[in-house]
CSV table of C-alpha atoms and ligand atoms in Angstrom, one decimal:
chain,number,residue,atom,x,y,z
A,162,MET,CA,43.4,100.4,175.9
A,163,ARG,CA,46.5,98.3,176.5
A,164,THR,CA,48.4,99.1,179.7
A,165,TRP,CA,51.8,97.7,180.6
A,166,ILE,CA,52.4,97.4,184.3
A,167,LYS,CA,56.1,97.5,183.9
A,168,ASP,CA,59.1,96.1,185.8
A,169,PRO,CA,57.5,95.4,189.2
A,170,LEU,CA,59.8,95.2,192.2
A,171,ALA,CA,58.3,91.7,192.7
A,172,ILE,CA,55.2,89.9,191.4
A,173,LEU,CA,53.3,86.8,192.5
A,174,ALA,CA,53.2,85.2,189.1
A,175,GLU,CA,55.1,82.7,187.0
A,176,ALA,CA,57.7,84.3,184.5
A,177,ALA,CA,56.4,87.9,184.8
A,178,GLU,CA,59.6,89.7,185.9
A,179,ARG,CA,59.0,92.4,183.3
A,180,GLY,CA,55.4,92.8,184.3
A,181,ILE,CA,52.0,92.2,182.7
A,182,VAL,CA,49.8,93.8,180.0
A,183,VAL,CA,46.2,94.5,180.8
A,184,GLU,CA,43.5,95.1,178.2
A,185,ASP,CA,39.6,95.2,178.3
A,186,GLY,CA,39.6,94.3,182.0
A,187,ARG,CA,41.8,91.2,181.6
A,188,ILE,CA,45.4,90.2,181.8
A,189,VAL,CA,46.5,89.5,178.2
A,190,GLU,CA,50.2,89.0,178.6
A,191,THR,CA,52.8,88.1,181.3
A,192,LEU,CA,56.3,89.3,180.4
A,193,ALA,CA,59.3,87.1,181.4
A,194,ARG,CA,62.8,88.5,182.0
A,195,GLY,CA,64.0,90.3,178.9
A,196,ALA,CA,60.6,90.3,177.2
A,197,GLU,CA,58.6,93.2,175.6
A,198,PRO,CA,54.9,93.4,174.9
A,199,ARG,CA,54.0,91.7,171.6
A,200,THR,CA,52.2,94.7,170.2
A,201,PRO,CA,52.5,98.4,171.2
A,202,VAL,CA,50.9,99.5,174.4
A,203,ASP,CA,48.8,102.7,175.0
A,204,ALA,CA,50.0,103.4,178.5
A,205,ILE,CA,52.8,102.3,180.8
A,206,PHE,CA,52.5,102.2,184.6
A,207,ASP,CA,56.0,102.2,186.2
A,208,ALA,CA,55.7,99.5,188.9
A,209,SER,CA,59.4,99.5,189.9
A,210,ARG,CA,58.5,100.5,193.5
A,211,HIS,CA,55.6,98.1,193.8
A,212,VAL,CA,55.1,94.5,194.8
A,213,VAL,CA,52.2,93.1,192.7
A,214,LEU,CA,49.8,90.5,193.9
A,215,PRO,CA,46.6,89.1,192.4
A,216,GLY,CA,43.8,91.0,194.1
A,217,LEU,CA,43.0,89.4,197.5
A,218,VAL,CA,39.7,87.5,197.8
A,219,ASN,CA,37.8,87.7,201.1
A,220,ALA,CA,35.7,84.6,201.3
A,221,HIS,CA,33.7,85.4,204.5
A,222,HIS,CA,32.5,88.6,206.2
A,223,HIS,CA,29.5,90.2,207.9
A,224,PHE,CA,29.6,93.8,206.8
A,225,TYR,CA,26.9,95.0,209.2
A,226,GLN,CA,29.2,94.1,212.1
A,227,THR,CA,31.5,97.1,211.4
A,228,LEU,CA,28.9,99.0,213.5
A,229,THR,CA,29.6,96.9,216.6
A,230,ARG,CA,33.4,96.5,216.7
A,231,ALA,CA,35.0,96.1,220.1
A,232,HIS,CA,31.6,96.2,221.8
A,233,PRO,CA,31.7,96.1,225.6
A,234,ALA,CA,28.7,93.8,225.7
A,235,ALA,CA,30.5,91.1,223.7
A,236,ILE,CA,34.3,91.3,224.1
A,237,ASN,CA,36.0,88.5,226.0
A,238,ARG,CA,33.3,85.9,225.3
A,239,GLU,CA,33.1,82.7,223.3
A,240,LEU,CA,30.8,82.3,220.3
A,241,PHE,CA,27.4,81.4,221.8
A,242,ASP,CA,27.6,84.0,224.6
A,243,TRP,CA,29.0,86.5,222.1
A,244,LEU,CA,26.1,85.9,219.8
A,245,THR,CA,23.5,86.0,222.6
A,246,ALA,CA,24.9,89.4,223.7
A,247,LEU,CA,25.0,90.9,220.2
A,248,TYR,CA,21.7,89.7,218.6
A,249,PRO,CA,19.4,92.1,220.4
A,250,ILE,CA,21.8,95.0,219.5
A,251,TRP,CA,22.0,93.9,215.9
A,252,ALA,CA,18.2,93.7,215.7
A,253,ARG,CA,18.2,97.5,215.5
A,254,LEU,CA,19.8,97.4,212.1
A,255,THR,CA,18.1,99.7,209.5
A,256,PRO,CA,18.6,99.9,205.7
A,257,ARG,CA,20.7,103.1,206.1
A,258,ASP,CA,22.9,101.4,208.7
A,259,LEU,CA,23.5,98.5,206.4
A,260,ARG,CA,24.3,100.8,203.5
A,261,LEU,CA,26.9,102.7,205.5
A,262,ALA,CA,28.3,99.5,207.0
A,263,ALA,CA,28.7,97.9,203.6
A,264,ARG,CA,30.3,101.0,202.1
A,265,LEU,CA,32.8,101.2,205.0
A,266,ALA,CA,33.6,97.5,204.9
A,267,LEU,CA,34.1,97.5,201.2
A,268,VAL,CA,36.4,100.5,201.3
A,269,GLU,CA,38.4,99.0,204.2
A,270,LEU,CA,38.8,95.7,202.3
A,271,LEU,CA,39.8,97.6,199.1
A,272,LEU,CA,42.4,99.6,200.9
A,273,SER,CA,44.0,96.3,202.2
A,274,GLY,CA,44.3,95.0,198.6
A,275,CYS,CA,41.0,93.0,198.4
A,276,THR,CA,39.3,93.1,195.0
A,277,THR,CA,36.6,90.4,195.6
A,278,ALA,CA,34.5,90.0,198.7
A,279,ALA,CA,31.9,87.6,199.9
A,280,ASP,CA,29.5,89.0,202.5
A,281,HIS,CA,27.2,86.7,204.6
A,282,HIS,CA,24.1,88.7,205.5
A,283,TYR,CA,21.6,86.7,207.4
A,284,LEU,CA,19.9,89.3,209.6
A,285,TYR,CA,16.4,90.3,208.5
A,286,PRO,CA,14.6,92.5,211.0
A,287,ALA,CA,11.4,94.1,209.6
A,288,GLY,CA,12.3,96.8,207.1
A,289,LEU,CA,15.5,95.2,206.0
A,290,GLU,CA,14.0,93.0,203.3
A,291,ASN,CA,16.2,94.6,200.6
A,292,ALA,CA,19.6,93.8,202.3
A,293,VAL,CA,21.0,92.1,199.2
A,294,ASP,CA,19.9,95.0,196.9
A,295,ILE,CA,21.7,97.5,199.2
A,296,GLU,CA,25.0,95.5,199.2
A,297,VAL,CA,24.8,95.1,195.4
A,298,GLU,CA,24.3,98.8,194.9
A,299,GLU,CA,27.3,99.6,197.2
A,300,ALA,CA,29.6,97.1,195.5
A,301,ARG,CA,28.7,98.4,192.1
A,302,ALA,CA,29.3,102.0,193.1
A,303,LEU,CA,32.8,101.2,194.4
A,304,GLY,CA,33.6,98.8,191.6
A,305,VAL,CA,34.4,95.9,194.0
A,306,ARG,CA,33.6,92.4,192.9
A,307,MET,CA,31.2,90.6,195.2
A,308,THR,CA,29.5,87.3,196.0
A,309,VAL,CA,26.6,88.7,197.9
A,310,THR,CA,25.1,85.9,199.9
A,311,ARG,CA,21.4,85.8,200.7
A,312,GLY,CA,21.7,84.5,204.2
A,313,SER,CA,18.9,83.2,206.3
A,314,MET,CA,17.7,82.1,209.8
A,315,ASN,CA,14.4,80.6,210.7
A,316,ARG,CA,15.1,79.1,214.1
A,317,SER,CA,14.8,81.8,216.8
A,318,GLN,CA,14.5,81.7,220.5
A,319,LYS,CA,10.9,80.4,220.3
A,320,ASP,CA,12.2,77.3,218.5
A,321,GLY,CA,15.3,76.7,220.7
A,322,GLY,CA,17.6,78.9,218.7
A,323,LEU,CA,19.8,81.8,219.7
A,324,PRO,CA,18.5,84.8,217.7
A,325,PRO,CA,15.5,86.9,218.9
A,326,ASP,CA,12.3,86.2,217.0
A,327,SER,CA,12.4,89.7,215.4
A,328,VAL,CA,15.5,89.0,213.2
A,329,VAL,CA,14.4,85.7,211.5
A,330,GLN,CA,12.0,85.0,208.7
A,331,ASP,CA,9.9,81.9,207.8
A,332,ALA,CA,11.2,79.5,205.1
A,333,ASP,CA,8.7,80.6,202.5
A,334,ALA,CA,9.8,84.3,202.7
A,335,ILE,CA,13.4,83.2,202.7
A,336,LEU,CA,13.1,81.0,199.6
A,337,ALA,CA,11.0,83.5,197.7
A,338,ASP,CA,13.5,86.3,198.3
A,339,SER,CA,16.4,84.0,197.4
A,340,GLU,CA,14.8,83.4,194.0
A,341,ARG,CA,14.1,87.1,193.6
A,342,VAL,CA,17.7,88.2,194.2
A,343,LEU,CA,19.1,85.3,192.1
A,344,LYS,CA,17.0,86.4,189.2
A,345,LEU,CA,17.9,90.1,189.7
A,346,PHE,CA,21.6,89.9,190.4
A,347,HIS,CA,23.3,86.5,189.9
A,348,ASP,CA,25.7,86.8,186.9
A,349,ARG,CA,27.2,83.5,185.9
A,350,LYS,CA,29.4,84.9,183.1
A,351,PRO,CA,33.2,85.0,183.5
A,352,GLY,CA,34.3,88.4,184.7
A,353,ALA,CA,31.0,89.0,186.5
A,354,LEU,CA,31.1,91.8,189.1
A,355,ILE,CA,28.2,90.4,191.1
A,356,ARG,CA,27.3,86.9,192.0
A,357,VAL,CA,24.7,85.7,194.5
A,358,ALA,CA,25.1,82.7,196.8
A,359,LEU,CA,22.6,81.2,199.2
A,360,ALA,CA,23.7,81.0,202.8
A,361,PRO,CA,21.7,79.7,205.8
A,362,CYS,CA,23.5,81.1,208.8
A,363,SER,CA,24.4,77.9,210.6
A,364,PRO,CA,23.0,74.5,211.5
A,365,PHE,CA,21.8,76.0,214.8
A,366,SER,CA,19.8,78.8,213.3
A,367,ILE,CA,17.9,77.1,210.6
A,368,ASP,CA,15.9,73.8,210.2
A,369,ARG,CA,16.8,70.8,208.2
A,370,GLU,CA,14.1,71.4,205.5
A,371,LEU,CA,15.3,74.9,204.8
A,372,MET,CA,18.9,73.5,204.4
A,373,CYS,CA,17.6,70.9,201.8
A,374,GLU,CA,15.4,73.4,199.9
A,375,THR,CA,18.3,75.9,199.7
A,376,ALA,CA,20.5,73.3,198.1
A,377,ARG,CA,17.8,72.5,195.6
A,378,LEU,CA,17.4,76.2,194.7
A,379,ALA,CA,21.2,76.6,194.3
A,380,GLU,CA,21.2,73.7,191.9
A,381,SER,CA,18.5,75.1,189.7
A,382,TYR,CA,20.1,78.6,189.6
A,383,ASP,CA,23.7,77.3,189.5
A,384,CYS,CA,25.0,79.4,192.4
A,385,GLN,CA,27.3,78.6,195.4
A,386,LEU,CA,26.1,77.6,198.8
A,387,HIS,CA,27.6,78.9,202.1
A,388,THR,CA,27.2,78.5,205.8
A,389,HIS,CA,29.1,78.5,209.1
A,390,LEU,CA,30.1,75.0,210.0
A,391,CYS,CA,32.1,73.3,212.8
A,392,GLU,CA,33.2,76.6,214.3
A,393,THR,CA,32.9,75.5,217.9
A,394,ALA,CA,32.4,72.4,220.1
A,395,ASP,CA,29.1,74.0,221.2
A,396,GLU,CA,27.7,73.7,217.7
A,397,GLU,CA,28.6,70.0,217.6
A,398,ARG,CA,26.7,69.4,220.8
A,399,PHE,CA,23.7,71.4,219.5
A,400,CYS,CA,23.6,69.4,216.3
A,401,LEU,CA,23.7,66.1,218.1
A,402,ALA,CA,21.0,67.2,220.5
A,403,MET,CA,18.7,68.8,217.8
A,404,TYR,CA,19.3,66.5,214.8
A,405,GLY,CA,20.9,63.4,216.2
A,406,VAL,CA,23.9,63.8,213.8
A,407,ARG,CA,27.2,65.7,213.6
A,408,PRO,CA,27.3,68.9,211.5
A,409,VAL,CA,29.0,67.3,208.5
A,410,GLU,CA,26.5,64.4,208.5
A,411,LEU,CA,23.7,67.1,208.4
A,412,LEU,CA,25.5,68.7,205.4
A,413,GLU,CA,25.5,65.3,203.7
A,414,GLU,CA,21.8,64.6,204.4
A,415,ALA,CA,20.9,68.0,203.1
A,416,GLY,CA,22.6,67.6,199.7
A,417,TRP,CA,25.4,70.1,200.3
A,418,MET,CA,28.5,67.9,199.7
A,419,SER,CA,29.7,69.4,196.4
A,420,ARG,CA,32.0,72.0,194.9
A,421,ARG,CA,29.0,74.3,195.1
A,422,THR,CA,29.6,74.6,198.8
A,423,TRP,CA,32.1,76.6,200.9
A,424,LEU,CA,32.1,76.7,204.6
A,425,ALA,CA,33.2,79.4,207.1
A,426,HIS,CA,35.6,78.3,209.8
A,427,GLY,CA,35.7,74.4,209.5
A,428,ILE,CA,37.5,73.7,212.7
A,429,HIS,CA,36.0,70.8,214.5
A,430,PHE,CA,36.1,68.0,211.9
A,431,ASN,CA,37.3,64.5,212.5
A,432,ALA,CA,39.8,62.8,210.1
A,433,ASP,CA,37.1,60.9,208.3
A,434,GLU,CA,35.0,64.1,207.8
A,435,ILE,CA,38.0,65.9,206.3
A,436,LYS,CA,38.4,63.0,203.8
A,437,ARG,CA,34.8,63.2,202.8
A,438,LEU,CA,34.8,67.0,202.5
A,439,GLY,CA,37.9,66.9,200.4
A,440,ALA,CA,36.6,64.2,198.1
A,441,ALA,CA,33.5,66.2,197.5
A,442,GLY,CA,35.4,69.4,196.8
A,443,VAL,CA,33.7,71.4,199.6
A,444,GLY,CA,35.7,74.6,200.2
A,445,VAL,CA,36.6,75.9,203.6
A,446,CYS,CA,37.3,79.6,204.5
A,447,HIS,CA,39.8,79.9,207.3
A,448,CYS,CA,39.1,82.9,209.5
A,449,ALA,CA,42.1,82.9,211.7
A,450,ALA,CA,41.6,86.3,213.5
A,451,SER,CA,38.0,85.5,214.5
A,452,ASN,CA,38.9,82.0,215.6
A,453,MET,CA,41.6,83.4,217.9
A,454,VAL,CA,39.4,86.3,219.2
A,455,LEU,CA,36.6,83.9,220.1
A,456,ALA,CA,39.0,81.1,221.1
A,457,SER,CA,37.1,78.7,218.8
A,458,GLY,CA,40.1,76.6,217.8
A,459,VAL,CA,42.4,76.2,214.7
A,460,CYS,CA,41.3,75.2,211.2
A,461,PRO,CA,43.1,72.0,210.0
A,462,THR,CA,44.2,73.8,206.9
A,463,CYS,CA,47.0,71.4,205.8
A,464,GLU,CA,44.8,68.3,206.2
A,465,LEU,CA,41.9,69.9,204.3
A,466,GLU,CA,44.2,70.9,201.4
A,467,ALA,CA,45.8,67.5,201.4
A,468,ALA,CA,42.3,65.9,201.2
A,469,GLY,CA,41.5,68.1,198.2
A,470,ALA,CA,39.3,70.8,199.7
A,471,PRO,CA,39.7,74.3,198.3
A,472,LEU,CA,41.1,76.4,201.1
A,473,GLY,CA,40.5,80.2,201.3
A,474,LEU,CA,40.8,83.0,203.8
A,475,GLY,CA,38.3,85.4,205.3
A,476,VAL,CA,38.4,88.3,207.7
A,477,ASP,CA,35.0,87.2,209.2
A,478,GLY,CA,32.6,89.8,210.7
A,479,SER,CA,33.9,92.9,212.2
A,480,ALA,CA,32.6,92.1,215.7
A,481,SER,CA,34.9,89.1,216.0
A,482,ASN,CA,38.0,90.3,214.2
A,483,ASP,CA,37.6,93.3,214.6
A,484,SER,CA,39.0,94.6,211.4
A,485,SER,CA,38.5,93.9,207.7
A,486,ASN,CA,42.1,93.9,206.6
A,487,MET,CA,42.8,91.0,204.2
A,488,MET,CA,46.6,91.4,204.3
A,489,GLU,CA,46.3,91.0,208.1
A,490,ALA,CA,44.3,87.8,207.5
A,491,VAL,CA,47.2,86.5,205.4
A,492,ARG,CA,49.6,87.2,208.2
A,493,HIS,CA,47.3,85.7,210.8
A,494,ALA,CA,46.9,82.5,208.7
A,495,LEU,CA,50.6,82.1,208.5
A,496,MET,CA,51.2,82.7,212.2
A,497,ILE,CA,48.5,80.4,213.6
A,498,GLY,CA,49.4,77.8,210.9
A,499,ARG,CA,53.0,77.8,212.0
A,500,LEU,CA,52.0,77.4,215.6
A,501,ARG,CA,50.1,74.3,214.7
A,502,TYR,CA,52.2,72.7,211.9
A,503,GLY,CA,55.8,74.1,212.4
A,504,ALA,CA,57.9,76.7,210.7
A,505,ALA,CA,58.5,75.0,207.4
A,506,ALA,CA,55.0,73.6,206.8
A,507,ILE,CA,53.3,76.9,205.9
A,508,THR,CA,55.2,79.6,203.9
A,509,HIS,CA,54.2,83.2,203.0
A,510,LEU,CA,53.5,81.8,199.5
A,511,ASP,CA,51.0,79.3,200.9
A,512,ALA,CA,49.2,82.0,202.9
A,513,LEU,CA,49.1,84.3,199.8
A,514,ARG,CA,47.8,81.5,197.7
A,515,TRP,CA,45.0,80.8,200.1
A,516,ALA,CA,44.0,84.5,200.1
A,517,THR,CA,43.9,84.6,196.3
A,518,GLU,CA,43.5,81.4,194.3
A,519,GLY,CA,42.1,79.4,197.2
A,520,SER,CA,39.4,81.9,198.1
A,521,ALA,CA,38.5,82.3,194.4
A,522,ARG,CA,38.0,78.5,194.2
A,523,CYS,CA,35.7,78.6,197.3
A,524,LEU,CA,33.6,81.2,195.5
A,525,GLY,CA,33.5,79.0,192.4
A,526,ARG,CA,35.5,81.4,190.3
A,527,ASP,CA,38.2,80.3,187.9
A,528,ASP,CA,38.4,83.7,186.2
A,529,LEU,CA,40.3,85.4,189.0
A,530,GLY,CA,42.7,84.8,191.9
A,531,ARG,CA,45.9,84.5,189.8
A,532,VAL,CA,48.1,86.7,187.7
A,533,ALA,CA,47.9,84.9,184.3
A,534,PRO,CA,46.8,85.6,180.8
A,535,GLY,CA,43.1,85.4,180.3
A,536,LEU,CA,42.2,86.1,183.9
A,537,GLN,CA,40.6,89.2,185.3
A,538,ALA,CA,42.9,92.2,185.8
A,539,ASP,CA,42.3,92.3,189.6
A,540,LEU,CA,45.6,93.5,191.2
A,541,ALA,CA,46.9,94.8,194.5
A,542,LEU,CA,50.1,96.8,194.5
A,543,PHE,CA,52.1,97.5,197.7
A,544,ARG,CA,55.0,99.8,198.2
A,545,LEU,CA,57.7,98.9,200.7
A,546,ASP,CA,58.7,102.4,201.8
A,547,GLU,CA,57.1,102.4,205.2
A,548,PRO,CA,59.4,102.0,208.2
A,549,ARG,CA,58.1,98.5,208.9
A,550,PHE,CA,59.7,97.2,205.6
A,551,SER,CA,63.0,99.0,205.9
A,552,GLY,CA,65.8,96.4,205.8
A,553,ALA,CA,63.6,93.7,204.3
A,554,HIS,CA,65.2,91.5,201.6
A,555,ASP,CA,62.6,89.2,200.0
A,556,PRO,CA,59.8,91.6,198.9
A,557,LEU,CA,57.0,89.0,198.8
A,558,ALA,CA,57.9,87.6,202.2
A,559,ALA,CA,58.2,91.1,203.5
A,560,LEU,CA,54.5,91.8,202.7
A,561,VAL,CA,53.5,89.0,205.0
A,562,LEU,CA,56.2,88.9,207.6
A,563,CYS,CA,56.6,92.7,208.1
A,564,GLY,CA,52.8,93.1,208.1
A,565,ALA,CA,51.6,95.1,205.1
A,566,HIS,CA,48.3,96.8,205.9
A,567,ARG,CA,47.6,99.2,203.1
A,568,ALA,CA,47.8,98.8,199.3
A,569,ASP,CA,49.1,101.8,197.3
A,570,ARG,CA,47.1,100.9,194.2
A,571,VAL,CA,44.3,98.5,193.6
A,572,MET,CA,42.8,97.5,190.2
A,573,VAL,CA,39.5,95.7,189.7
A,574,GLY,CA,38.7,94.5,186.1
A,575,GLY,CA,41.3,96.8,184.7
A,576,VAL,CA,40.1,100.0,186.5
A,577,TRP,CA,42.1,101.6,189.3
A,578,ARG,CA,39.9,101.8,192.4
A,579,VAL,CA,42.7,102.8,194.8
A,580,VAL,CA,45.3,105.3,193.9
A,581,ASP,CA,48.1,106.6,196.2
A,582,GLY,CA,46.5,104.6,199.1
A,583,ALA,CA,43.1,106.3,198.8
A,584,PRO,CA,39.8,105.1,197.3
A,585,VAL,CA,39.0,106.8,194.0
A,586,GLY,CA,36.0,109.1,194.0
A,587,LEU,CA,35.1,108.8,197.6
A,588,ASP,CA,35.5,111.1,200.6
A,589,LEU,CA,36.9,108.7,203.2
A,590,ALA,CA,36.8,111.1,206.1
A,591,ALA,CA,33.2,111.9,205.4
A,592,LEU,CA,32.3,108.2,205.2
A,593,VAL,CA,34.1,107.4,208.5
A,594,ALA,CA,32.3,110.4,210.2
A,595,GLU,CA,28.9,109.2,209.0
A,596,HIS,CA,29.5,105.5,209.8
A,597,ARG,CA,30.8,106.4,213.3
A,598,GLN,CA,27.6,108.5,213.9
A,599,ALA,CA,25.4,105.6,212.8
A,600,ALA,CA,27.3,103.2,215.1
A,601,ARG,CA,26.1,105.3,218.1
A,602,ALA,CA,22.6,103.7,217.7
A,603,PHE,CA,24.3,100.3,218.6
A,604,ALA,CA,25.9,101.3,221.9
B,1193,ZN,ZN1,31.0,84.5,210.2
C-alpha cells in the first residue's frame, strides 16, 4: 500500500513541498516542488490544510505520576521536599493503577503529536513486579513506539536515601528482572516498536555497585542507559557527601560515559563536565516545564549541543509538569532557552529539532526523528484553524509560537493512530473517567 501525503501546507523536511510517499511503514519518497511520485500510489491523503512534522519523541516521563498531578501535598516545593512528600503516596501504586496511568499518558502524548515515548519507571512496591510488562502491553495496544526503561532504586530511608523502604528492591532482584525484560521485550531491529533501556533512578537512590552492574548488563544486551543527573544543587551535595565525587565523576567511574547513555535534566554541569559529556556522546533530555515548576534551574542546551551531546526534549513526570503535552514541551524549551541565550540563539526550528531528531538520538534511534526516505513513517499533522493560529504567517513557526496543543492526525509506522483529533479505537471519555476514579486512591 503506497500512500501519498500530498501537498502539505508546510512540512519540516528538506525538498518535500509536494509531500511524501509512505509504504510498508516507512517513508519511501520525498517530493520536491513540481514532483510526482515515481510509481502510481494506492491512496492519496490531501494534506493541504496540515502542517506535517516528524512524530515527536518524548525522551523522559514517569507515566504513573498522571495519578498525582497538582497534588496539594507536593505543589510549591523543590525536588527533594517534593519527592519526600510524594513517595509515601506513590507507594500505594497497584498494577491496575499503572495500567490506567500508562494508557492515559500514552493517549495524552499521542494527541499532542508524540509517536515515540520513553518512560522511566523506577517504583516497585510489592505486587508491581511486572511494571515493564504492563507498559509494553499498553504501548502495543495503542501502537505507540516506546523505550520502556526498567528503572531501579535500592537506597531507601534505612540507607540514607529518600524513598520509603517499601518501594525499593535489592540489587539481585533488580538485575534479574532487568535481564528478564531485556530478553522478553528488547527489539534491536530498525523500526522496532518496543525497546528496553536500563534506568537506575538517580545517584541518590541507588548504590555505586548497582550503577556499575547496570552498565555491564546494558553492554551485553546492547541497550541504552538512562538516569536523572544534575537536576538540582541538592543532588550535587548528596553525591559529594555520599560518594566523595560530583555526579558526572560518578558516571565516569561507573562506566556510563558513552552514546549508550542519555540523562534527564542535566542542569548543574560545569564547563569541563559539558566538554567530557559531549566528547563521549552522552545525550541529555531537557525537561523545561518540570525544571521551571520545581525551580531546579536551566539546562545549558546550547553548550551541550556545541560540545557534541545529543539534545532531546521530555515532558518529565506528570507530578512536576503537570501535563504530558510534547508540543507544549517544544514551546517551553524555546521560551526558557531565549530567556537564557537571547532571541536569535534558539529558533522554533531548533526546538522542533530537539523534540524529534534530538530525542531520537538520545534513545539511540537513527531510524526515526526525521522526515526522509528510509525512515519510519512516524508523522504528526496539525491544522491551523483554531482561533489561536488565526493571522499567523509562517506555519511552522506558528505551531510553536501560537502554542499548538493537539494534533489532528498522527501516524506511527504508517498506521493512523489519531484521526480528527481523536485516538483510533479508544473511548477517551471512558478512559478519563476510569483514570480519574483510580486517582482518588492517591488523595
Ligand atoms: Zn524525571
